[in-house]
């Protein structure tokens, strides 16, 4: 059943395909302090944020929900999307392998673009400008193609 208009393009970043079995242990259920320590160890939460108890109390429910969804959600590899997609990942990512990035292709009927960026799982923190330029270029090309 076709519902509405599909996206013109989708972007995914630093995540294995949701059809794959998870290789890491869940952390969303950990006690607050242990959960925060894991966030800091992963490298994506600056110390200035993790040390701010008031801010962390605001962020914890959202972060837990994000990790829970990421860990528990799984789709079948036979679920196909019929629109283009780009998957970006860091070449030094210790959380996501290239095979797990390539597995996104099984979810799409069209070839996906895979873009490797210098850096770890949080490559975007040190490459904001180049990633934004890349995404803008992709979107610009889509808009040009759509206008023709």
PDB file of C-alpha atoms in Angstrom:
ATOM      1  CA  UNK A   1       0.000   0.000   0.000  1.00  0.00           C
ATOM      2  CA  UNK A   2       1.385   3.352  -0.999  1.00  0.00           C
ATOM      3  CA  UNK A   3       0.811   6.094   1.522  1.00  0.00           C
ATOM      4  CA  UNK A   4       1.780   9.665   0.724  1.00  0.00           C
ATOM      5  CA  UNK A   5       4.997  10.673  -0.973  1.00  0.00           C
ATOM      6  CA  UNK A   6       8.259   8.903  -0.191  1.00  0.00           C
ATOM      7  CA  UNK A   7      11.270  10.975   0.864  1.00  0.00           C
ATOM      8  CA  UNK A   8      13.458  12.271  -1.929  1.00  0.00           C
ATOM      9  CA  UNK A   9      16.499  11.011  -0.004  1.00  0.00           C
ATOM     10  CA  UNK A  10      17.330   9.692   3.470  1.00  0.00           C
ATOM     11  CA  UNK A  11      20.527  10.152   5.482  1.00  0.00           C
ATOM     12  CA  UNK A  12      21.756   7.758   8.172  1.00  0.00           C
ATOM     13  CA  UNK A  13      24.849   8.240  10.261  1.00  0.00           C
ATOM     14  CA  UNK A  14      27.135   5.977  12.249  1.00  0.00           C
ATOM     15  CA  UNK A  15      24.624   3.206  12.802  1.00  0.00           C
ATOM     16  CA  UNK A  16      24.437  -0.386  11.745  1.00  0.00           C
ATOM     17  CA  UNK A  17      21.459  -1.441   9.665  1.00  0.00           C
ATOM     18  CA  UNK A  18      18.468  -2.071  11.957  1.00  0.00           C
ATOM     19  CA  UNK A  19      18.049  -5.539  10.429  1.00  0.00           C
ATOM     20  CA  UNK A  20      21.282  -6.785  12.043  1.00  0.00           C
ATOM     21  CA  UNK A  21      21.622  -8.445  15.440  1.00  0.00           C
ATOM     22  CA  UNK A  22      23.051  -6.076  18.022  1.00  0.00           C
ATOM     23  CA  UNK A  23      26.677  -6.730  18.922  1.00  0.00           C
ATOM     24  CA  UNK A  24      26.842  -4.498  22.000  1.00  0.00           C
ATOM     25  CA  UNK A  25      25.214  -4.913  25.384  1.00  0.00           C
ATOM     26  CA  UNK A  26      22.226  -2.731  26.234  1.00  0.00           C
ATOM     27  CA  UNK A  27      22.892   0.235  28.516  1.00  0.00           C
ATOM     28  CA  UNK A  28      19.495   1.943  28.712  1.00  0.00           C
ATOM     29  CA  UNK A  29      18.565   0.057  31.903  1.00  0.00           C
ATOM     30  CA  UNK A  30      21.713   0.936  33.882  1.00  0.00           C
ATOM     31  CA  UNK A  31      21.511   3.080  37.047  1.00  0.00           C
ATOM     32  CA  UNK A  32      21.969   6.792  36.336  1.00  0.00           C
ATOM     33  CA  UNK A  33      25.630   7.109  37.343  1.00  0.00           C
ATOM     34  CA  UNK A  34      26.675   3.970  35.466  1.00  0.00           C
ATOM     35  CA  UNK A  35      24.687   5.057  32.405  1.00  0.00           C
ATOM     36  CA  UNK A  36      26.363   8.478  32.461  1.00  0.00           C
ATOM     37  CA  UNK A  37      29.807   6.873  32.844  1.00  0.00           C
ATOM     38  CA  UNK A  38      29.135   4.710  29.771  1.00  0.00           C
ATOM     39  CA  UNK A  39      28.068   7.798  27.808  1.00  0.00           C
ATOM     40  CA  UNK A  40      31.316   9.539  28.726  1.00  0.00           C
ATOM     41  CA  UNK A  41      33.368   6.426  27.899  1.00  0.00           C
ATOM     42  CA  UNK A  42      31.731   6.231  24.475  1.00  0.00           C
ATOM     43  CA  UNK A  43      33.112   9.685  23.740  1.00  0.00           C
ATOM     44  CA  UNK A  44      30.002  11.583  22.699  1.00  0.00           C
ATOM     45  CA  UNK A  45      29.188  13.390  25.941  1.00  0.00           C
ATOM     46  CA  UNK A  46      31.466  16.249  26.967  1.00  0.00           C
ATOM     47  CA  UNK A  47      32.502  16.284  30.640  1.00  0.00           C
ATOM     48  CA  UNK A  48      30.947  19.722  31.082  1.00  0.00           C
ATOM     49  CA  UNK A  49      27.579  18.149  30.207  1.00  0.00           C
ATOM     50  CA  UNK A  50      27.965  14.928  32.201  1.00  0.00           C
ATOM     51  CA  UNK A  51      29.074  16.877  35.288  1.00  0.00           C
ATOM     52  CA  UNK A  52      25.962  19.090  35.204  1.00  0.00           C
ATOM     53  CA  UNK A  53      23.446  17.129  37.320  1.00  0.00           C
ATOM     54  CA  UNK A  54      20.516  19.405  36.502  1.00  0.00           C
ATOM     55  CA  UNK A  55      21.125  19.139  32.765  1.00  0.00           C
ATOM     56  CA  UNK A  56      21.662  15.371  32.941  1.00  0.00           C
ATOM     57  CA  UNK A  57      18.343  14.898  34.753  1.00  0.00           C
ATOM     58  CA  UNK A  58      16.673  16.633  31.809  1.00  0.00           C
ATOM     59  CA  UNK A  59      18.619  14.629  29.198  1.00  0.00           C
ATOM     60  CA  UNK A  60      18.595  11.162  30.792  1.00  0.00           C
ATOM     61  CA  UNK A  61      15.030  10.159  29.838  1.00  0.00           C
ATOM     62  CA  UNK A  62      15.627  11.136  26.213  1.00  0.00           C
ATOM     63  CA  UNK A  63      19.027   9.441  26.072  1.00  0.00           C
ATOM     64  CA  UNK A  64      17.684   6.257  27.671  1.00  0.00           C
ATOM     65  CA  UNK A  65      14.794   6.171  25.200  1.00  0.00           C
ATOM     66  CA  UNK A  66      17.217   6.655  22.309  1.00  0.00           C
ATOM     67  CA  UNK A  67      19.481   3.820  23.472  1.00  0.00           C
ATOM     68  CA  UNK A  68      16.503   1.580  24.202  1.00  0.00           C
ATOM     69  CA  UNK A  69      15.012   2.126  20.756  1.00  0.00           C
ATOM     70  CA  UNK A  70      18.389   1.653  19.113  1.00  0.00           C
ATOM     71  CA  UNK A  71      18.942  -1.609  20.955  1.00  0.00           C
ATOM     72  CA  UNK A  72      15.456  -3.130  20.750  1.00  0.00           C
ATOM     73  CA  UNK A  73      14.224  -1.997  17.322  1.00  0.00           C
ATOM     74  CA  UNK A  74      14.794  -4.464  14.525  1.00  0.00           C
ATOM     75  CA  UNK A  75      13.377  -4.676  11.029  1.00  0.00           C
ATOM     76  CA  UNK A  76      13.406  -7.563   8.611  1.00  0.00           C
ATOM     77  CA  UNK A  77      15.972  -7.331   5.834  1.00  0.00           C
ATOM     78  CA  UNK A  78      13.189  -7.892   3.300  1.00  0.00           C
ATOM     79  CA  UNK A  79      11.691  -4.477   4.082  1.00  0.00           C
ATOM     80  CA  UNK A  80      12.530  -2.345   1.048  1.00  0.00           C
ATOM     81  CA  UNK A  81      12.441   1.384   0.734  1.00  0.00           C
ATOM     82  CA  UNK A  82      12.140   2.725  -2.772  1.00  0.00           C
ATOM     83  CA  UNK A  83      14.068   5.981  -2.456  1.00  0.00           C
ATOM     84  CA  UNK A  84      17.759   6.892  -2.422  1.00  0.00           C
ATOM     85  CA  UNK A  85      19.781   6.986   0.779  1.00  0.00           C
ATOM     86  CA  UNK A  86      23.209   7.905   2.054  1.00  0.00           C
ATOM     87  CA  UNK A  87      24.920   6.282   5.026  1.00  0.00           C
ATOM     88  CA  UNK A  88      27.805   8.199   6.584  1.00  0.00           C
ATOM     89  CA  UNK A  89      30.294   6.674   9.011  1.00  0.00           C
ATOM     90  CA  UNK A  90      33.661   7.418  10.593  1.00  0.00           C
ATOM     91  CA  UNK A  91      36.666   5.472   9.340  1.00  0.00           C
ATOM     92  CA  UNK A  92      37.826   4.937  12.956  1.00  0.00           C
ATOM     93  CA  UNK A  93      34.393   4.036  14.387  1.00  0.00           C
ATOM     94  CA  UNK A  94      34.786   1.350  17.062  1.00  0.00           C
ATOM     95  CA  UNK A  95      31.022   0.866  17.394  1.00  0.00           C
ATOM     96  CA  UNK A  96      29.994   0.223  13.789  1.00  0.00           C
ATOM     97  CA  UNK A  97      31.804  -1.964  11.252  1.00  0.00           C
ATOM     98  CA  UNK A  98      31.864  -1.360   7.509  1.00  0.00           C
ATOM     99  CA  UNK A  99      29.895  -4.588   7.004  1.00  0.00           C
ATOM    100  CA  UNK A 100      27.189  -3.222   9.322  1.00  0.00           C
ATOM    101  CA  UNK A 101      27.107  -0.028   7.250  1.00  0.00           C
ATOM    102  CA  UNK A 102      26.909  -1.966   3.979  1.00  0.00           C
ATOM    103  CA  UNK A 103      23.978  -3.967   5.371  1.00  0.00           C
ATOM    104  CA  UNK A 104      21.764  -0.884   4.917  1.00  0.00           C
ATOM    105  CA  UNK A 105      21.656  -1.811   1.215  1.00  0.00           C
ATOM    106  CA  UNK A 106      19.427  -4.798   2.024  1.00  0.00           C
ATOM    107  CA  UNK A 107      16.710  -2.365   3.097  1.00  0.00           C
ATOM    108  CA  UNK A 108      16.665  -0.353  -0.127  1.00  0.00           C
ATOM    109  CA  UNK A 109      15.641  -1.229  -3.657  1.00  0.00           C
ATOM    110  CA  UNK A 110      17.911   1.491  -5.057  1.00  0.00           C
ATOM    111  CA  UNK A 111      21.697   1.553  -4.577  1.00  0.00           C
ATOM    112  CA  UNK A 112      22.683   3.479  -1.451  1.00  0.00           C
ATOM    113  CA  UNK A 113      25.595   5.888  -1.185  1.00  0.00           C
ATOM    114  CA  UNK A 114      28.150   5.130   1.517  1.00  0.00           C
ATOM    115  CA  UNK A 115      30.349   8.011   2.596  1.00  0.00           C
ATOM    116  CA  UNK A 116      33.383   7.498   4.815  1.00  0.00           C
ATOM    117  CA  UNK A 117      34.406  10.489   6.938  1.00  0.00           C
ATOM    118  CA  UNK A 118      37.663  10.915   8.853  1.00  0.00           C
ATOM    119  CA  UNK A 119      37.071  10.215  12.532  1.00  0.00           C
ATOM    120  CA  UNK A 120      35.480   7.931  15.109  1.00  0.00           C
ATOM    121  CA  UNK A 121      31.816   7.272  15.909  1.00  0.00           C
ATOM    122  CA  UNK A 122      31.376  10.982  16.625  1.00  0.00           C
ATOM    123  CA  UNK A 123      33.171  12.077  13.445  1.00  0.00           C
ATOM    124  CA  UNK A 124      30.674  14.869  12.941  1.00  0.00           C
ATOM    125  CA  UNK A 125      32.035  16.764  15.952  1.00  0.00           C
ATOM    126  CA  UNK A 126      35.352  17.365  14.178  1.00  0.00           C
ATOM    127  CA  UNK A 127      33.953  17.508  10.630  1.00  0.00           C
ATOM    128  CA  UNK A 128      30.813  19.649  10.887  1.00  0.00           C
ATOM    129  CA  UNK A 129      31.646  21.837   7.917  1.00  0.00           C
ATOM    130  CA  UNK A 130      32.663  19.059   5.508  1.00  0.00           C
ATOM    131  CA  UNK A 131      29.671  16.885   6.467  1.00  0.00           C
ATOM    132  CA  UNK A 132      27.284  19.836   6.070  1.00  0.00           C
ATOM    133  CA  UNK A 133      28.816  20.644   2.667  1.00  0.00           C
ATOM    134  CA  UNK A 134      28.436  17.018   1.565  1.00  0.00           C
ATOM    135  CA  UNK A 135      24.777  16.853   2.649  1.00  0.00           C
ATOM    136  CA  UNK A 136      24.071  20.226   1.046  1.00  0.00           C
ATOM    137  CA  UNK A 137      25.622  18.983  -2.216  1.00  0.00           C
ATOM    138  CA  UNK A 138      23.432  15.871  -2.218  1.00  0.00           C
ATOM    139  CA  UNK A 139      20.299  17.914  -1.477  1.00  0.00           C
ATOM    140  CA  UNK A 140      21.226  20.526  -4.073  1.00  0.00           C
ATOM    141  CA  UNK A 141      21.599  17.812  -6.735  1.00  0.00           C
ATOM    142  CA  UNK A 142      18.214  16.358  -5.777  1.00  0.00           C
ATOM    143  CA  UNK A 143      16.563  19.759  -6.085  1.00  0.00           C
ATOM    144  CA  UNK A 144      18.254  20.405  -9.444  1.00  0.00           C
ATOM    145  CA  UNK A 145      17.123  16.988 -10.753  1.00  0.00           C
ATOM    146  CA  UNK A 146      13.600  17.589  -9.490  1.00  0.00           C
ATOM    147  CA  UNK A 147      13.452  21.011 -11.176  1.00  0.00           C
ATOM    148  CA  UNK A 148      14.444  19.596 -14.585  1.00  0.00           C
TER     149      UNK A 148
END
